[in-house]
């Protein structure tokens, strides 16, 4: 008795085509709405001031120029605040990822008391708005003399990104079969050897993807840096962008948008460098046998 393969009816195919077109159209509209502010930022960055002040919006520069970028880079404080952002954010993200990696390994690989309570506490902290923790952090840092220092800002960024890093990386540890660790223990591996030689290489894509999102979170922060830092010379670049002005034109929108483009470039470059690892980290959910 020969088996027959059921073929989809032509009517169902015709019925699915309009649905696909509708879904594609809706997705395209959302993409345009989402990307338009970024396009307008880049568009404004290349416009001369005469086009910026035009009452009629221009969706592309008629006489593109790079003068806005020159104005932004030569402004007092741009390079200094850019260096502040880079140093503070890199140190904070590296520390948060290292601490988060060890904490995620402990909370997923090992069994101990209060493990679930700690996980619930991390989840609750992650769900709290960052602004609700700002005043307690401000009071604590002020009492210990860390307010207005780079060390205090780094610690604030670590506390901002650490719960997210722990919770996300724990998912990658949980995805590793328990038999992998048990086999290493049978072979005589210590806990540290098991982590460094087996678990950490397997969760490397997850570490990369978590680092990207942690870097973006800390790099784009404005409120914490503006609240904690007293000296303008110690501001990060987002705070500098909010107060961008020139002696001749006041608020220079072209220069501000050009500085915003330069501010976004490190994130784009970082993303392009780790793009392959990022994709594999997001889609990782199992380990090949």
PDB file of C-alpha atoms in Angstrom:
ATOM      1  CA  UNK A   1       0.000   0.000   0.000  1.00  0.00           C
ATOM      2  CA  UNK A   2       1.680   3.186  -1.167  1.00  0.00           C
ATOM      3  CA  UNK A   3       1.661   6.234   1.048  1.00  0.00           C
ATOM      4  CA  UNK A   4       0.559   9.499  -0.408  1.00  0.00           C
ATOM      5  CA  UNK A   5       1.898  12.900   0.625  1.00  0.00           C
ATOM      6  CA  UNK A   6      -0.718  15.481   1.354  1.00  0.00           C
ATOM      7  CA  UNK A   7      -0.194  18.644  -0.665  1.00  0.00           C
ATOM      8  CA  UNK A   8      -1.409  22.033   0.465  1.00  0.00           C
ATOM      9  CA  UNK A   9      -4.450  23.230  -1.352  1.00  0.00           C
ATOM     10  CA  UNK A  10      -4.063  26.070  -3.778  1.00  0.00           C
ATOM     11  CA  UNK A  11      -6.856  27.899  -1.997  1.00  0.00           C
ATOM     12  CA  UNK A  12      -4.871  28.014   1.247  1.00  0.00           C
ATOM     13  CA  UNK A  13      -1.874  29.435  -0.606  1.00  0.00           C
ATOM     14  CA  UNK A  14      -4.003  32.172  -2.113  1.00  0.00           C
ATOM     15  CA  UNK A  15      -5.412  32.919   1.319  1.00  0.00           C
ATOM     16  CA  UNK A  16      -1.935  33.227   2.858  1.00  0.00           C
ATOM     17  CA  UNK A  17      -0.567  35.632   0.245  1.00  0.00           C
ATOM     18  CA  UNK A  18      -2.707  38.640   1.306  1.00  0.00           C
ATOM     19  CA  UNK A  19      -1.812  37.971   4.952  1.00  0.00           C
ATOM     20  CA  UNK A  20       1.887  37.945   4.117  1.00  0.00           C
ATOM     21  CA  UNK A  21       1.594  41.183   2.172  1.00  0.00           C
ATOM     22  CA  UNK A  22      -0.242  42.824   5.072  1.00  0.00           C
ATOM     23  CA  UNK A  23       2.327  41.609   7.590  1.00  0.00           C
ATOM     24  CA  UNK A  24       5.181  42.775   5.339  1.00  0.00           C
ATOM     25  CA  UNK A  25       3.578  46.180   4.873  1.00  0.00           C
ATOM     26  CA  UNK A  26       3.033  46.656   8.593  1.00  0.00           C
ATOM     27  CA  UNK A  27       6.611  45.585   9.331  1.00  0.00           C
ATOM     28  CA  UNK A  28       7.942  48.001   6.688  1.00  0.00           C
ATOM     29  CA  UNK A  29       5.944  50.873   8.206  1.00  0.00           C
ATOM     30  CA  UNK A  30       7.309  50.120  11.668  1.00  0.00           C
ATOM     31  CA  UNK A  31      10.858  49.962  10.278  1.00  0.00           C
ATOM     32  CA  UNK A  32      10.489  53.334   8.562  1.00  0.00           C
ATOM     33  CA  UNK A  33       9.059  54.955  11.703  1.00  0.00           C
ATOM     34  CA  UNK A  34      11.821  53.421  13.826  1.00  0.00           C
ATOM     35  CA  UNK A  35      14.725  54.369  11.554  1.00  0.00           C
ATOM     36  CA  UNK A  36      13.501  57.849  10.573  1.00  0.00           C
ATOM     37  CA  UNK A  37      14.938  59.675  13.652  1.00  0.00           C
ATOM     38  CA  UNK A  38      18.343  58.143  12.956  1.00  0.00           C
ATOM     39  CA  UNK A  39      18.103  59.138   9.300  1.00  0.00           C
ATOM     40  CA  UNK A  40      17.088  62.676  10.251  1.00  0.00           C
ATOM     41  CA  UNK A  41      20.040  62.927  12.642  1.00  0.00           C
ATOM     42  CA  UNK A  42      22.504  61.940   9.906  1.00  0.00           C
ATOM     43  CA  UNK A  43      20.694  64.139   7.393  1.00  0.00           C
ATOM     44  CA  UNK A  44      20.881  67.169   9.689  1.00  0.00           C
ATOM     45  CA  UNK A  45      24.555  66.550  10.417  1.00  0.00           C
ATOM     46  CA  UNK A  46      25.450  67.167   6.759  1.00  0.00           C
ATOM     47  CA  UNK A  47      23.252  70.245   6.215  1.00  0.00           C
ATOM     48  CA  UNK A  48      24.624  73.781   6.169  1.00  0.00           C
ATOM     49  CA  UNK A  49      23.020  76.253   8.565  1.00  0.00           C
ATOM     50  CA  UNK A  50      21.016  77.933   5.779  1.00  0.00           C
ATOM     51  CA  UNK A  51      19.196  74.671   5.084  1.00  0.00           C
ATOM     52  CA  UNK A  52      18.754  73.931   8.782  1.00  0.00           C
ATOM     53  CA  UNK A  53      16.957  77.241   9.339  1.00  0.00           C
ATOM     54  CA  UNK A  54      14.770  76.813   6.250  1.00  0.00           C
ATOM     55  CA  UNK A  55      11.014  76.864   7.068  1.00  0.00           C
ATOM     56  CA  UNK A  56      10.495  74.072   4.537  1.00  0.00           C
ATOM     57  CA  UNK A  57      11.866  70.700   5.726  1.00  0.00           C
ATOM     58  CA  UNK A  58      14.467  69.213   3.413  1.00  0.00           C
ATOM     59  CA  UNK A  59      14.698  65.433   3.481  1.00  0.00           C
ATOM     60  CA  UNK A  60      18.220  65.426   2.063  1.00  0.00           C
ATOM     61  CA  UNK A  61      20.987  68.059   2.045  1.00  0.00           C
ATOM     62  CA  UNK A  62      21.158  70.012  -1.193  1.00  0.00           C
ATOM     63  CA  UNK A  63      24.671  71.250  -0.415  1.00  0.00           C
ATOM     64  CA  UNK A  64      26.175  68.616   1.907  1.00  0.00           C
ATOM     65  CA  UNK A  65      29.009  69.751   4.120  1.00  0.00           C
ATOM     66  CA  UNK A  66      31.237  68.359   6.859  1.00  0.00           C
ATOM     67  CA  UNK A  67      31.572  71.712   8.617  1.00  0.00           C
ATOM     68  CA  UNK A  68      29.245  70.547  11.379  1.00  0.00           C
ATOM     69  CA  UNK A  69      31.616  67.695  12.213  1.00  0.00           C
ATOM     70  CA  UNK A  70      34.555  70.112  12.335  1.00  0.00           C
ATOM     71  CA  UNK A  71      32.598  72.397  14.666  1.00  0.00           C
ATOM     72  CA  UNK A  72      31.651  69.474  16.920  1.00  0.00           C
ATOM     73  CA  UNK A  73      35.162  68.050  17.192  1.00  0.00           C
ATOM     74  CA  UNK A  74      36.792  71.434  17.808  1.00  0.00           C
ATOM     75  CA  UNK A  75      34.351  72.408  20.567  1.00  0.00           C
ATOM     76  CA  UNK A  76      35.804  72.659  24.054  1.00  0.00           C
ATOM     77  CA  UNK A  77      35.247  69.471  25.975  1.00  0.00           C
ATOM     78  CA  UNK A  78      34.245  67.126  23.142  1.00  0.00           C
ATOM     79  CA  UNK A  79      37.389  65.004  23.048  1.00  0.00           C
ATOM     80  CA  UNK A  80      37.802  65.165  26.826  1.00  0.00           C
ATOM     81  CA  UNK A  81      34.222  64.056  27.517  1.00  0.00           C
ATOM     82  CA  UNK A  82      34.483  61.409  24.802  1.00  0.00           C
ATOM     83  CA  UNK A  83      37.540  59.996  26.562  1.00  0.00           C
ATOM     84  CA  UNK A  84      35.642  60.119  29.868  1.00  0.00           C
ATOM     85  CA  UNK A  85      32.799  58.093  28.375  1.00  0.00           C
ATOM     86  CA  UNK A  86      35.107  55.544  26.764  1.00  0.00           C
ATOM     87  CA  UNK A  87      37.239  54.938  29.870  1.00  0.00           C
ATOM     88  CA  UNK A  88      34.379  54.825  32.364  1.00  0.00           C
ATOM     89  CA  UNK A  89      32.081  52.660  30.243  1.00  0.00           C
ATOM     90  CA  UNK A  90      34.764  50.156  29.189  1.00  0.00           C
ATOM     91  CA  UNK A  91      35.949  49.630  32.773  1.00  0.00           C
ATOM     92  CA  UNK A  92      32.378  49.358  34.064  1.00  0.00           C
ATOM     93  CA  UNK A  93      31.293  46.883  31.378  1.00  0.00           C
ATOM     94  CA  UNK A  94      34.390  44.690  31.796  1.00  0.00           C
ATOM     95  CA  UNK A  95      33.897  44.553  35.570  1.00  0.00           C
ATOM     96  CA  UNK A  96      30.152  43.900  35.226  1.00  0.00           C
ATOM     97  CA  UNK A  97      30.712  41.096  32.707  1.00  0.00           C
ATOM     98  CA  UNK A  98      33.397  39.414  34.831  1.00  0.00           C
ATOM     99  CA  UNK A  99      31.316  39.619  38.007  1.00  0.00           C
ATOM    100  CA  UNK A 100      28.168  38.628  36.118  1.00  0.00           C
ATOM    101  CA  UNK A 101      29.906  35.646  34.522  1.00  0.00           C
ATOM    102  CA  UNK A 102      31.054  34.289  37.885  1.00  0.00           C
ATOM    103  CA  UNK A 103      27.701  34.992  39.517  1.00  0.00           C
ATOM    104  CA  UNK A 104      25.760  33.405  36.659  1.00  0.00           C
ATOM    105  CA  UNK A 105      27.976  30.306  36.845  1.00  0.00           C
ATOM    106  CA  UNK A 106      27.474  30.029  40.596  1.00  0.00           C
ATOM    107  CA  UNK A 107      23.701  30.451  40.333  1.00  0.00           C
ATOM    108  CA  UNK A 108      23.276  27.887  37.565  1.00  0.00           C
ATOM    109  CA  UNK A 109      26.017  25.265  37.958  1.00  0.00           C
ATOM    110  CA  UNK A 110      26.277  24.930  41.724  1.00  0.00           C
ATOM    111  CA  UNK A 111      23.588  24.197  44.284  1.00  0.00           C
ATOM    112  CA  UNK A 112      23.471  26.089  47.598  1.00  0.00           C
ATOM    113  CA  UNK A 113      20.963  27.594  49.992  1.00  0.00           C
ATOM    114  CA  UNK A 114      19.106  30.802  49.111  1.00  0.00           C
ATOM    115  CA  UNK A 115      19.979  30.359  45.432  1.00  0.00           C
ATOM    116  CA  UNK A 116      16.389  30.918  44.331  1.00  0.00           C
ATOM    117  CA  UNK A 117      16.018  33.879  46.667  1.00  0.00           C
ATOM    118  CA  UNK A 118      19.051  35.505  45.090  1.00  0.00           C
ATOM    119  CA  UNK A 119      17.661  34.911  41.599  1.00  0.00           C
ATOM    120  CA  UNK A 120      14.335  36.483  42.573  1.00  0.00           C
ATOM    121  CA  UNK A 121      16.144  39.463  44.109  1.00  0.00           C
ATOM    122  CA  UNK A 122      18.188  39.964  40.913  1.00  0.00           C
ATOM    123  CA  UNK A 123      15.030  39.791  38.810  1.00  0.00           C
ATOM    124  CA  UNK A 124      13.244  42.317  41.038  1.00  0.00           C
ATOM    125  CA  UNK A 125      16.202  44.721  40.848  1.00  0.00           C
ATOM    126  CA  UNK A 126      16.282  44.327  37.073  1.00  0.00           C
ATOM    127  CA  UNK A 127      12.587  45.196  36.850  1.00  0.00           C
ATOM    128  CA  UNK A 128      12.923  48.352  38.962  1.00  0.00           C
ATOM    129  CA  UNK A 129      13.293  51.638  37.040  1.00  0.00           C
ATOM    130  CA  UNK A 130      16.810  53.018  37.209  1.00  0.00           C
ATOM    131  CA  UNK A 131      15.457  56.365  38.426  1.00  0.00           C
ATOM    132  CA  UNK A 132      14.009  54.727  41.569  1.00  0.00           C
ATOM    133  CA  UNK A 133      17.536  53.687  42.625  1.00  0.00           C
ATOM    134  CA  UNK A 134      19.135  57.019  41.777  1.00  0.00           C
ATOM    135  CA  UNK A 135      18.398  58.859  45.047  1.00  0.00           C
ATOM    136  CA  UNK A 136      19.521  55.974  47.348  1.00  0.00           C
ATOM    137  CA  UNK A 137      22.709  55.597  45.307  1.00  0.00           C
ATOM    138  CA  UNK A 138      23.280  59.350  45.447  1.00  0.00           C
ATOM    139  CA  UNK A 139      22.970  59.398  49.245  1.00  0.00           C
ATOM    140  CA  UNK A 140      25.215  56.353  49.695  1.00  0.00           C
ATOM    141  CA  UNK A 141      27.929  57.651  47.366  1.00  0.00           C
ATOM    142  CA  UNK A 142      27.775  61.078  48.986  1.00  0.00           C
ATOM    143  CA  UNK A 143      28.219  59.570  52.476  1.00  0.00           C
ATOM    144  CA  UNK A 144      31.337  57.612  51.454  1.00  0.00           C
ATOM    145  CA  UNK A 145      32.901  60.411  49.405  1.00  0.00           C
ATOM    146  CA  UNK A 146      32.480  58.835  45.965  1.00  0.00           C
ATOM    147  CA  UNK A 147      30.174  61.491  44.562  1.00  0.00           C
ATOM    148  CA  UNK A 148      31.777  63.390  41.707  1.00  0.00           C
ATOM    149  CA  UNK A 149      34.500  60.790  41.146  1.00  0.00           C
ATOM    150  CA  UNK A 150      35.164  58.396  38.291  1.00  0.00           C
ATOM    151  CA  UNK A 151      35.210  55.501  40.741  1.00  0.00           C
ATOM    152  CA  UNK A 152      31.708  56.357  41.887  1.00  0.00           C
ATOM    153  CA  UNK A 153      30.445  56.649  38.307  1.00  0.00           C
ATOM    154  CA  UNK A 154      32.019  53.296  37.396  1.00  0.00           C
ATOM    155  CA  UNK A 155      30.378  51.645  40.407  1.00  0.00           C
ATOM    156  CA  UNK A 156      27.047  53.191  39.430  1.00  0.00           C
ATOM    157  CA  UNK A 157      27.335  51.802  35.909  1.00  0.00           C
ATOM    158  CA  UNK A 158      28.307  48.391  37.274  1.00  0.00           C
ATOM    159  CA  UNK A 159      25.194  48.369  39.454  1.00  0.00           C
ATOM    160  CA  UNK A 160      23.159  49.434  36.409  1.00  0.00           C
ATOM    161  CA  UNK A 161      24.344  46.631  34.105  1.00  0.00           C
ATOM    162  CA  UNK A 162      25.233  43.816  36.529  1.00  0.00           C
ATOM    163  CA  UNK A 163      21.694  42.447  37.208  1.00  0.00           C
ATOM    164  CA  UNK A 164      21.009  42.307  33.471  1.00  0.00           C
ATOM    165  CA  UNK A 165      24.338  40.581  32.811  1.00  0.00           C
ATOM    166  CA  UNK A 166      23.761  37.962  35.514  1.00  0.00           C
ATOM    167  CA  UNK A 167      20.227  37.154  34.409  1.00  0.00           C
ATOM    168  CA  UNK A 168      21.049  36.908  30.706  1.00  0.00           C
ATOM    169  CA  UNK A 169      24.263  34.894  31.050  1.00  0.00           C
ATOM    170  CA  UNK A 170      22.606  32.505  33.477  1.00  0.00           C
ATOM    171  CA  UNK A 171      20.354  31.424  30.619  1.00  0.00           C
ATOM    172  CA  UNK A 172      23.383  30.314  28.605  1.00  0.00           C
ATOM    173  CA  UNK A 173      24.743  28.276  31.522  1.00  0.00           C
ATOM    174  CA  UNK A 174      21.364  26.628  32.043  1.00  0.00           C
ATOM    175  CA  UNK A 175      21.274  25.644  28.349  1.00  0.00           C
ATOM    176  CA  UNK A 176      24.393  23.501  28.812  1.00  0.00           C
ATOM    177  CA  UNK A 177      23.425  19.890  29.632  1.00  0.00           C
ATOM    178  CA  UNK A 178      24.207  18.832  33.201  1.00  0.00           C
ATOM    179  CA  UNK A 179      25.962  15.735  31.832  1.00  0.00           C
ATOM    180  CA  UNK A 180      28.801  17.953  30.584  1.00  0.00           C
ATOM    181  CA  UNK A 181      29.730  19.064  34.088  1.00  0.00           C
ATOM    182  CA  UNK A 182      29.197  15.612  35.536  1.00  0.00           C
ATOM    183  CA  UNK A 183      31.568  14.098  32.993  1.00  0.00           C
ATOM    184  CA  UNK A 184      34.228  16.660  33.901  1.00  0.00           C
ATOM    185  CA  UNK A 185      33.849  15.855  37.598  1.00  0.00           C
ATOM    186  CA  UNK A 186      34.202  12.150  36.885  1.00  0.00           C
ATOM    187  CA  UNK A 187      37.438  12.878  35.004  1.00  0.00           C
ATOM    188  CA  UNK A 188      38.768  14.577  38.131  1.00  0.00           C
ATOM    189  CA  UNK A 189      38.380  18.224  37.153  1.00  0.00           C
ATOM    190  CA  UNK A 190      38.093  20.736  39.974  1.00  0.00           C
ATOM    191  CA  UNK A 191      35.306  23.303  40.107  1.00  0.00           C
ATOM    192  CA  UNK A 192      37.555  26.044  38.739  1.00  0.00           C
ATOM    193  CA  UNK A 193      38.874  23.818  35.939  1.00  0.00           C
ATOM    194  CA  UNK A 194      35.315  22.827  35.062  1.00  0.00           C
ATOM    195  CA  UNK A 195      34.316  26.483  34.779  1.00  0.00           C
ATOM    196  CA  UNK A 196      37.363  27.771  32.888  1.00  0.00           C
ATOM    197  CA  UNK A 197      37.899  24.847  30.502  1.00  0.00           C
ATOM    198  CA  UNK A 198      34.336  23.727  29.794  1.00  0.00           C
ATOM    199  CA  UNK A 199      31.618  26.178  30.774  1.00  0.00           C
ATOM    200  CA  UNK A 200      33.257  29.513  29.969  1.00  0.00           C
ATOM    201  CA  UNK A 201      34.224  28.573  26.354  1.00  0.00           C
ATOM    202  CA  UNK A 202      30.686  27.288  25.741  1.00  0.00           C
ATOM    203  CA  UNK A 203      29.033  30.494  26.962  1.00  0.00           C
ATOM    204  CA  UNK A 204      31.457  32.813  25.117  1.00  0.00           C
ATOM    205  CA  UNK A 205      28.819  33.839  22.508  1.00  0.00           C
ATOM    206  CA  UNK A 206      26.467  34.721  25.353  1.00  0.00           C
ATOM    207  CA  UNK A 207      29.162  36.831  26.995  1.00  0.00           C
ATOM    208  CA  UNK A 208      29.678  38.743  23.743  1.00  0.00           C
ATOM    209  CA  UNK A 209      25.971  39.437  23.230  1.00  0.00           C
ATOM    210  CA  UNK A 210      25.544  40.499  26.862  1.00  0.00           C
ATOM    211  CA  UNK A 211      28.547  42.807  26.569  1.00  0.00           C
ATOM    212  CA  UNK A 212      26.993  44.589  23.600  1.00  0.00           C
ATOM    213  CA  UNK A 213      23.746  45.375  25.398  1.00  0.00           C
ATOM    214  CA  UNK A 214      25.567  46.330  28.612  1.00  0.00           C
ATOM    215  CA  UNK A 215      27.860  48.637  26.644  1.00  0.00           C
ATOM    216  CA  UNK A 216      24.922  50.340  24.932  1.00  0.00           C
ATOM    217  CA  UNK A 217      23.113  50.812  28.258  1.00  0.00           C
ATOM    218  CA  UNK A 218      26.098  52.445  29.960  1.00  0.00           C
ATOM    219  CA  UNK A 219      27.260  54.380  26.892  1.00  0.00           C
ATOM    220  CA  UNK A 220      23.875  56.085  26.397  1.00  0.00           C
ATOM    221  CA  UNK A 221      23.347  56.975  30.048  1.00  0.00           C
ATOM    222  CA  UNK A 222      22.674  60.629  30.775  1.00  0.00           C
ATOM    223  CA  UNK A 223      20.851  60.799  34.102  1.00  0.00           C
ATOM    224  CA  UNK A 224      23.419  59.057  36.324  1.00  0.00           C
ATOM    225  CA  UNK A 225      26.392  60.979  34.910  1.00  0.00           C
ATOM    226  CA  UNK A 226      24.563  64.314  35.164  1.00  0.00           C
ATOM    227  CA  UNK A 227      23.439  63.622  38.750  1.00  0.00           C
ATOM    228  CA  UNK A 228      26.664  62.171  40.158  1.00  0.00           C
ATOM    229  CA  UNK A 229      29.336  64.296  38.479  1.00  0.00           C
ATOM    230  CA  UNK A 230      29.854  67.849  39.732  1.00  0.00           C
ATOM    231  CA  UNK A 231      32.699  69.032  37.516  1.00  0.00           C
ATOM    232  CA  UNK A 232      31.842  69.657  33.861  1.00  0.00           C
ATOM    233  CA  UNK A 233      35.320  68.488  32.875  1.00  0.00           C
ATOM    234  CA  UNK A 234      34.373  65.052  34.234  1.00  0.00           C
ATOM    235  CA  UNK A 235      31.070  64.785  32.361  1.00  0.00           C
ATOM    236  CA  UNK A 236      30.463  61.981  29.900  1.00  0.00           C
ATOM    237  CA  UNK A 237      29.588  62.711  26.289  1.00  0.00           C
ATOM    238  CA  UNK A 238      25.766  62.395  26.607  1.00  0.00           C
ATOM    239  CA  UNK A 239      25.787  65.190  29.220  1.00  0.00           C
ATOM    240  CA  UNK A 240      28.024  67.300  26.987  1.00  0.00           C
ATOM    241  CA  UNK A 241      25.644  66.765  24.055  1.00  0.00           C
ATOM    242  CA  UNK A 242      22.694  68.057  26.073  1.00  0.00           C
ATOM    243  CA  UNK A 243      24.520  71.343  26.697  1.00  0.00           C
ATOM    244  CA  UNK A 244      26.071  71.695  23.251  1.00  0.00           C
ATOM    245  CA  UNK A 245      26.201  75.306  22.057  1.00  0.00           C
ATOM    246  CA  UNK A 246      28.490  77.692  20.219  1.00  0.00           C
ATOM    247  CA  UNK A 247      29.335  81.312  21.093  1.00  0.00           C
ATOM    248  CA  UNK A 248      28.023  82.598  17.754  1.00  0.00           C
ATOM    249  CA  UNK A 249      24.847  80.558  17.126  1.00  0.00           C
ATOM    250  CA  UNK A 250      23.846  79.392  20.585  1.00  0.00           C
ATOM    251  CA  UNK A 251      22.339  75.927  20.194  1.00  0.00           C
ATOM    252  CA  UNK A 252      23.934  74.635  17.009  1.00  0.00           C
ATOM    253  CA  UNK A 253      21.620  71.894  15.767  1.00  0.00           C
ATOM    254  CA  UNK A 254      23.913  70.890  12.933  1.00  0.00           C
ATOM    255  CA  UNK A 255      26.910  70.553  15.221  1.00  0.00           C
ATOM    256  CA  UNK A 256      24.818  68.766  17.827  1.00  0.00           C
ATOM    257  CA  UNK A 257      23.615  66.202  15.300  1.00  0.00           C
ATOM    258  CA  UNK A 258      27.156  65.767  13.953  1.00  0.00           C
ATOM    259  CA  UNK A 259      28.398  65.152  17.498  1.00  0.00           C
ATOM    260  CA  UNK A 260      25.556  62.658  17.988  1.00  0.00           C
ATOM    261  CA  UNK A 261      26.650  60.775  14.878  1.00  0.00           C
ATOM    262  CA  UNK A 262      30.216  60.644  16.188  1.00  0.00           C
ATOM    263  CA  UNK A 263      28.885  59.542  19.568  1.00  0.00           C
ATOM    264  CA  UNK A 264      26.980  56.655  17.955  1.00  0.00           C
ATOM    265  CA  UNK A 265      29.959  55.448  15.901  1.00  0.00           C
ATOM    266  CA  UNK A 266      31.720  53.502  18.707  1.00  0.00           C
ATOM    267  CA  UNK A 267      28.559  51.488  19.330  1.00  0.00           C
ATOM    268  CA  UNK A 268      28.187  50.753  15.607  1.00  0.00           C
ATOM    269  CA  UNK A 269      31.857  49.763  15.288  1.00  0.00           C
ATOM    270  CA  UNK A 270      31.655  47.557  18.379  1.00  0.00           C
ATOM    271  CA  UNK A 271      28.523  45.908  17.017  1.00  0.00           C
ATOM    272  CA  UNK A 272      30.115  45.249  13.625  1.00  0.00           C
ATOM    273  CA  UNK A 273      33.190  43.704  15.246  1.00  0.00           C
ATOM    274  CA  UNK A 274      31.167  41.230  17.310  1.00  0.00           C
ATOM    275  CA  UNK A 275      28.241  40.783  14.917  1.00  0.00           C
ATOM    276  CA  UNK A 276      28.848  37.102  14.231  1.00  0.00           C
ATOM    277  CA  UNK A 277      29.327  36.300  17.896  1.00  0.00           C
ATOM    278  CA  UNK A 278      26.257  38.351  18.742  1.00  0.00           C
ATOM    279  CA  UNK A 279      23.996  36.422  16.370  1.00  0.00           C
ATOM    280  CA  UNK A 280      25.299  33.060  17.566  1.00  0.00           C
ATOM    281  CA  UNK A 281      24.899  34.188  21.166  1.00  0.00           C
ATOM    282  CA  UNK A 282      21.278  35.226  20.700  1.00  0.00           C
ATOM    283  CA  UNK A 283      20.321  32.031  18.873  1.00  0.00           C
ATOM    284  CA  UNK A 284      22.340  29.703  21.098  1.00  0.00           C
ATOM    285  CA  UNK A 285      20.077  27.366  23.000  1.00  0.00           C
ATOM    286  CA  UNK A 286      21.692  23.989  22.866  1.00  0.00           C
ATOM    287  CA  UNK A 287      25.072  22.304  22.804  1.00  0.00           C
ATOM    288  CA  UNK A 288      26.059  19.948  20.043  1.00  0.00           C
ATOM    289  CA  UNK A 289      26.895  16.462  21.181  1.00  0.00           C
TER     290      UNK A 289
END
